PDB file of C-alpha atoms in Angstrom:
ATOM      1  CA  MET A   1      36.203  35.555 -36.477  1.00 54.00           C
ATOM      2  CA  ALA A   2      33.454  33.370 -34.912  1.00 54.00           C
ATOM      3  CA  ARG A   3      34.381  29.867 -33.989  1.00 53.00           C
ATOM      4  CA  VAL A   4      32.105  27.109 -35.338  1.00 53.00           C
ATOM      5  CA  LEU A   5      31.515  24.139 -33.063  1.00 49.00           C
ATOM      6  CA  SER A   6      31.433  20.694 -34.573  1.00 48.00           C
ATOM      7  CA  PRO A   7      27.980  19.039 -34.458  1.00 48.00           C
ATOM      8  CA  ILE A   8      29.530  15.752 -33.229  1.00 48.00           C
ATOM      9  CA  PRO A   9      30.557  16.979 -29.743  1.00 49.00           C
ATOM     10  CA  LEU A  10      27.218  18.813 -29.414  1.00 43.00           C
ATOM     11  CA  ALA A  11      25.307  15.626 -30.225  1.00 43.00           C
ATOM     12  CA  LEU A  12      27.449  13.695 -27.745  1.00 39.00           C
ATOM     13  CA  ALA A  13      26.751  16.298 -25.068  1.00 41.00           C
ATOM     14  CA  ALA A  14      23.002  16.075 -25.793  1.00 43.00           C
ATOM     15  CA  VAL A  15      23.080  12.276 -25.436  1.00 42.00           C
ATOM     16  CA  LEU A  16      24.981  12.527 -22.142  1.00 42.00           C
ATOM     17  CA  LEU A  17      22.574  15.132 -20.776  1.00 43.00           C
ATOM     18  CA  ALA A  18      19.588  13.008 -21.799  1.00 47.00           C
ATOM     19  CA  GLY A  19      21.145  10.024 -20.053  1.00 47.00           C
ATOM     20  CA  LEU A  20      21.675  12.040 -16.885  1.00 43.00           C
ATOM     21  CA  ALA A  21      18.078  13.296 -16.970  1.00 46.00           C
ATOM     22  CA  THR A  22      16.783   9.759 -17.434  1.00 45.00           C
ATOM     23  CA  SER A  23      18.918   8.532 -14.516  1.00 44.00           C
ATOM     24  CA  ALA A  24      17.671  11.369 -12.329  1.00 46.00           C
ATOM     25  CA  ALA A  25      14.051  10.632 -13.254  1.00 47.00           C
ATOM     26  CA  ALA A  26      14.562   6.945 -12.483  1.00 45.00           C
ATOM     27  CA  ALA A  27      16.091   7.837  -9.122  1.00 47.00           C
ATOM     28  CA  ASP A  28      13.164  10.159  -8.345  1.00 49.00           C
ATOM     29  CA  SER A  29      10.736   7.409  -9.331  1.00 48.00           C
ATOM     30  CA  ALA A  30      12.537   4.879  -7.137  1.00 46.00           C
ATOM     31  CA  GLU A  31      12.419   7.326  -4.224  1.00 55.00           C
ATOM     32  CA  ALA A  32       8.751   8.054  -4.833  1.00 47.00           C
ATOM     33  CA  THR A  33       7.606   4.449  -4.726  1.00 63.00           C
ATOM     34  CA  PRO A  34       9.955   2.233  -2.745  1.00 81.00           C
ATOM     35  CA  ALA A  35       9.071  -1.404  -2.282  1.00 90.00           C
ATOM     36  CA  TYR A  36       7.202  -1.958   0.961  1.00 95.00           C
ATOM     37  CA  ASP A  37       7.057  -5.143   3.005  1.00 97.00           C
ATOM     38  CA  GLY A  38       3.366  -5.898   3.529  1.00 97.00           C
ATOM     39  CA  ALA A  39       4.064  -8.284   6.422  1.00 97.00           C
ATOM     40  CA  GLU A  40       6.054  -5.602   8.234  1.00 98.00           C
ATOM     41  CA  LEU A  41       3.387  -2.960   7.612  1.00 97.00           C
ATOM     42  CA  TYR A  42       0.742  -5.385   8.856  1.00 98.00           C
ATOM     43  CA  ALA A  43       2.712  -6.142  12.031  1.00 97.00           C
ATOM     44  CA  LEU A  44       3.188  -2.433  12.736  1.00 97.00           C
ATOM     45  CA  ASN A  45      -0.286  -1.183  11.869  1.00 96.00           C
ATOM     46  CA  CYS A  46      -2.827  -4.009  11.895  1.00 96.00           C
ATOM     47  CA  ALA A  47      -1.801  -6.845  14.197  1.00 97.00           C
ATOM     48  CA  ASN A  48      -2.840  -5.110  17.436  1.00 96.00           C
ATOM     49  CA  CYS A  49      -6.467  -5.452  16.362  1.00 95.00           C
ATOM     50  CA  HIS A  50      -6.502  -8.167  13.710  1.00 96.00           C
ATOM     51  CA  GLY A  51      -3.958 -10.457  15.376  1.00 97.00           C
ATOM     52  CA  THR A  52      -0.528 -11.640  14.336  1.00 96.00           C
ATOM     53  CA  TYR A  53      -1.956 -14.064  11.781  1.00 96.00           C
ATOM     54  CA  GLY A  54      -5.095 -12.131  10.799  1.00 97.00           C
ATOM     55  CA  GLU A  55      -7.416 -14.234  12.953  1.00 96.00           C
ATOM     56  CA  GLY A  56      -9.141 -11.237  14.563  1.00 95.00           C
ATOM     57  CA  ASP A  57      -7.547 -11.878  17.936  1.00 95.00           C
ATOM     58  CA  GLY A  58      -5.184  -8.950  18.456  1.00 96.00           C
ATOM     59  CA  ARG A  59      -4.117  -7.561  21.833  1.00 96.00           C
ATOM     60  CA  VAL A  60      -6.782  -4.829  21.806  1.00 94.00           C
ATOM     61  CA  THR A  61      -9.601  -6.987  20.428  1.00 93.00           C
ATOM     62  CA  PRO A  62     -11.227  -7.509  23.855  1.00 93.00           C
ATOM     63  CA  ALA A  63     -11.672  -3.729  24.153  1.00 92.00           C
ATOM     64  CA  LEU A  64     -13.371  -3.386  20.758  1.00 91.00           C
ATOM     65  CA  SER A  65     -17.131  -3.149  20.415  1.00 89.00           C
ATOM     66  CA  VAL A  66     -17.168  -5.234  17.218  1.00 88.00           C
ATOM     67  CA  VAL A  67     -16.151  -8.776  16.366  1.00 89.00           C
ATOM     68  CA  LEU A  68     -13.361  -8.777  13.819  1.00 92.00           C
ATOM     69  CA  LEU A  69     -13.491 -11.229  10.934  1.00 91.00           C
ATOM     70  CA  ASP A  70     -10.672 -13.667  10.313  1.00 96.00           C
ATOM     71  CA  LEU A  71      -8.784 -11.923   7.496  1.00 97.00           C
ATOM     72  CA  ARG A  72      -7.413 -15.245   6.243  1.00 98.00           C
ATOM     73  CA  TYR A  73     -10.815 -16.137   4.785  1.00 97.00           C
ATOM     74  CA  LEU A  74     -11.700 -13.029   2.802  1.00 97.00           C
ATOM     75  CA  ALA A  75     -11.429 -14.972  -0.465  1.00 97.00           C
ATOM     76  CA  ALA A  76     -13.360 -17.965   0.892  1.00 96.00           C
ATOM     77  CA  ARG A  77     -16.205 -15.652   1.896  1.00 95.00           C
ATOM     78  CA  ASN A  78     -16.102 -14.122  -1.598  1.00 96.00           C
ATOM     79  CA  GLU A  79     -16.654 -17.300  -3.644  1.00 94.00           C
ATOM     80  CA  GLY A  80     -12.940 -18.082  -3.659  1.00 95.00           C
ATOM     81  CA  GLU A  81     -11.795 -14.800  -5.156  1.00 97.00           C
ATOM     82  CA  PHE A  82      -9.816 -12.295  -3.124  1.00 98.00           C
ATOM     83  CA  PRO A  83     -11.690  -8.935  -3.203  1.00 97.00           C
ATOM     84  CA  THR A  84      -8.615  -6.848  -3.983  1.00 97.00           C
ATOM     85  CA  GLU A  85     -10.242  -3.491  -4.704  1.00 96.00           C
ATOM     86  CA  PHE A  86     -12.652  -3.763  -1.789  1.00 94.00           C
ATOM     87  CA  VAL A  87      -9.833  -4.607   0.634  1.00 96.00           C
ATOM     88  CA  ARG A  88      -7.673  -1.823  -0.779  1.00 96.00           C
ATOM     89  CA  ASP A  89     -10.522   0.670  -0.356  1.00 94.00           C
ATOM     90  CA  ILE A  90     -11.178  -0.443   3.223  1.00 93.00           C
ATOM     91  CA  ILE A  91      -7.508  -0.123   4.173  1.00 95.00           C
ATOM     92  CA  ASP A  92      -7.264   3.311   2.518  1.00 94.00           C
ATOM     93  CA  GLY A  93     -10.513   4.417   4.161  1.00 91.00           C
ATOM     94  CA  ARG A  94     -10.513   7.916   2.703  1.00 87.00           C
ATOM     95  CA  GLU A  95     -13.681   7.197   0.729  1.00 83.00           C
ATOM     96  CA  MET A  96     -16.612   5.932   2.771  1.00 68.00           C
ATOM     97  CA  ARG A  97     -18.136   2.690   1.543  1.00 61.00           C
ATOM     98  CA  ALA A  98     -21.765   2.384   2.620  1.00 58.00           C
ATOM     99  CA  ALA A  99     -21.599  -1.416   2.438  1.00 55.00           C
ATOM    100  CA  HIS A 100     -18.790  -1.459   4.997  1.00 50.00           C
ATOM    101  CA  GLY A 101     -20.805   0.414   7.601  1.00 50.00           C
ATOM    102  CA  PRO A 102     -19.375   2.930  10.026  1.00 53.00           C
ATOM    103  CA  GLN A 103     -15.640   3.426   9.914  1.00 61.00           C
ATOM    104  CA  GLY A 104     -14.348   1.496  12.890  1.00 75.00           C
ATOM    105  CA  MET A 105     -10.690   1.196  12.025  1.00 83.00           C
ATOM    106  CA  PRO A 106      -8.115   3.898  11.377  1.00 88.00           C
ATOM    107  CA  VAL A 107      -8.200   5.573   7.995  1.00 90.00           C
ATOM    108  CA  TRP A 108      -4.813   4.259   6.935  1.00 93.00           C
ATOM    109  CA  GLY A 109      -4.704   6.307   3.737  1.00 92.00           C
ATOM    110  CA  ALA A 110      -4.860   9.472   5.835  1.00 92.00           C
ATOM    111  CA  GLU A 111      -2.511   8.069   8.498  1.00 92.00           C
ATOM    112  CA  PHE A 112       0.106   7.112   5.911  1.00 93.00           C
ATOM    113  CA  ALA A 113      -0.338  10.448   4.100  1.00 93.00           C
ATOM    114  CA  ARG A 114       0.264  12.325   7.353  1.00 92.00           C
ATOM    115  CA  GLY A 115       3.777  10.899   7.423  1.00 83.00           C
ATOM    116  CA  GLU A 116       4.423  11.268   3.703  1.00 88.00           C
ATOM    117  CA  GLY A 117       3.089  14.706   2.718  1.00 84.00           C
ATOM    118  CA  THR A 118       0.799  15.812  -0.090  1.00 85.00           C
ATOM    119  CA  SER A 119       2.883  15.660  -3.264  1.00 92.00           C
ATOM    120  CA  ASP A 120       2.218  13.217  -6.095  1.00 93.00           C
ATOM    121  CA  ALA A 121       5.308  11.273  -5.015  1.00 93.00           C
ATOM    122  CA  ALA A 122       3.977  11.122  -1.443  1.00 94.00           C
ATOM    123  CA  GLU A 123       0.599   9.843  -2.656  1.00 94.00           C
ATOM    124  CA  ALA A 124       2.439   7.185  -4.687  1.00 94.00           C
ATOM    125  CA  ARG A 125       4.222   6.083  -1.493  1.00 95.00           C
ATOM    126  CA  VAL A 126       0.878   5.917   0.354  1.00 95.00           C
ATOM    127  CA  ALA A 127      -0.567   3.821  -2.483  1.00 95.00           C
ATOM    128  CA  GLY A 128       2.519   1.589  -2.310  1.00 96.00           C
ATOM    129  CA  LYS A 129       1.935   0.925   1.376  1.00 96.00           C
ATOM    130  CA  ILE A 130      -1.750   0.165   0.847  1.00 97.00           C
ATOM    131  CA  ASP A 131      -0.937  -2.111  -2.095  1.00 97.00           C
ATOM    132  CA  ALA A 132       1.678  -3.951  -0.013  1.00 98.00           C
ATOM    133  CA  LEU A 133      -0.825  -4.518   2.801  1.00 98.00           C
ATOM    134  CA  THR A 134      -3.442  -5.719   0.310  1.00 98.00           C
ATOM    135  CA  ALA A 135      -0.954  -8.123  -1.284  1.00 98.00           C
ATOM    136  CA  PHE A 136       0.025  -9.438   2.157  1.00 98.00           C
ATOM    137  CA  LEU A 137      -3.606 -10.125   3.033  1.00 98.00           C
ATOM    138  CA  GLU A 138      -4.085 -11.916  -0.273  1.00 98.00           C
ATOM    139  CA  ALA A 139      -0.996 -14.013   0.438  1.00 98.00           C
ATOM    140  CA  ILE A 140      -2.330 -15.260   3.794  1.00 98.00           C
ATOM    141  CA  GLN A 141      -5.648 -16.519   2.413  1.00 97.00           C
ATOM    142  CA  GLN A 142      -6.751 -20.030   3.387  1.00 96.00           C
ATOM    143  CA  ASP A 143      -8.943 -22.304   1.286  1.00 87.00           C
ATOM    144  CA  ASP A 144     -11.564 -23.410   3.785  1.00 73.00           C
ATOM    145  CA  GLU A 145     -13.151 -21.445   6.586  1.00 57.00           C
TER     146      GLU A 145
END
């Protein structure tokens, strides 16, 4: 004779499995896009050229063929509004912006991707780093140039 399983334990098992799947998805999501410290990323990747405080006076600045702008006044030079998307695009660098001129700085989107891989989760981590750098630059803005 066939044994009939009660629907209650099956429903409980389904709820538990759904909970485990949700926890696993949340863990994957947390791994895919960790929180990045924009100040730390800036110090590691940008300060050699742009200076510790964004003044354009980094250690290698004397060897550069261009004068770097003071990054603390991006908003002031843009009628008081921080140009978030423009800054993000410049940091990423994977799409050429004619208005920016020749690419003189590293293409950080490609540099970060090199260390992360090519998956969707890796691209989310790259975007997280670029967003953290952009937020850091917005945070250091000064009112008057």
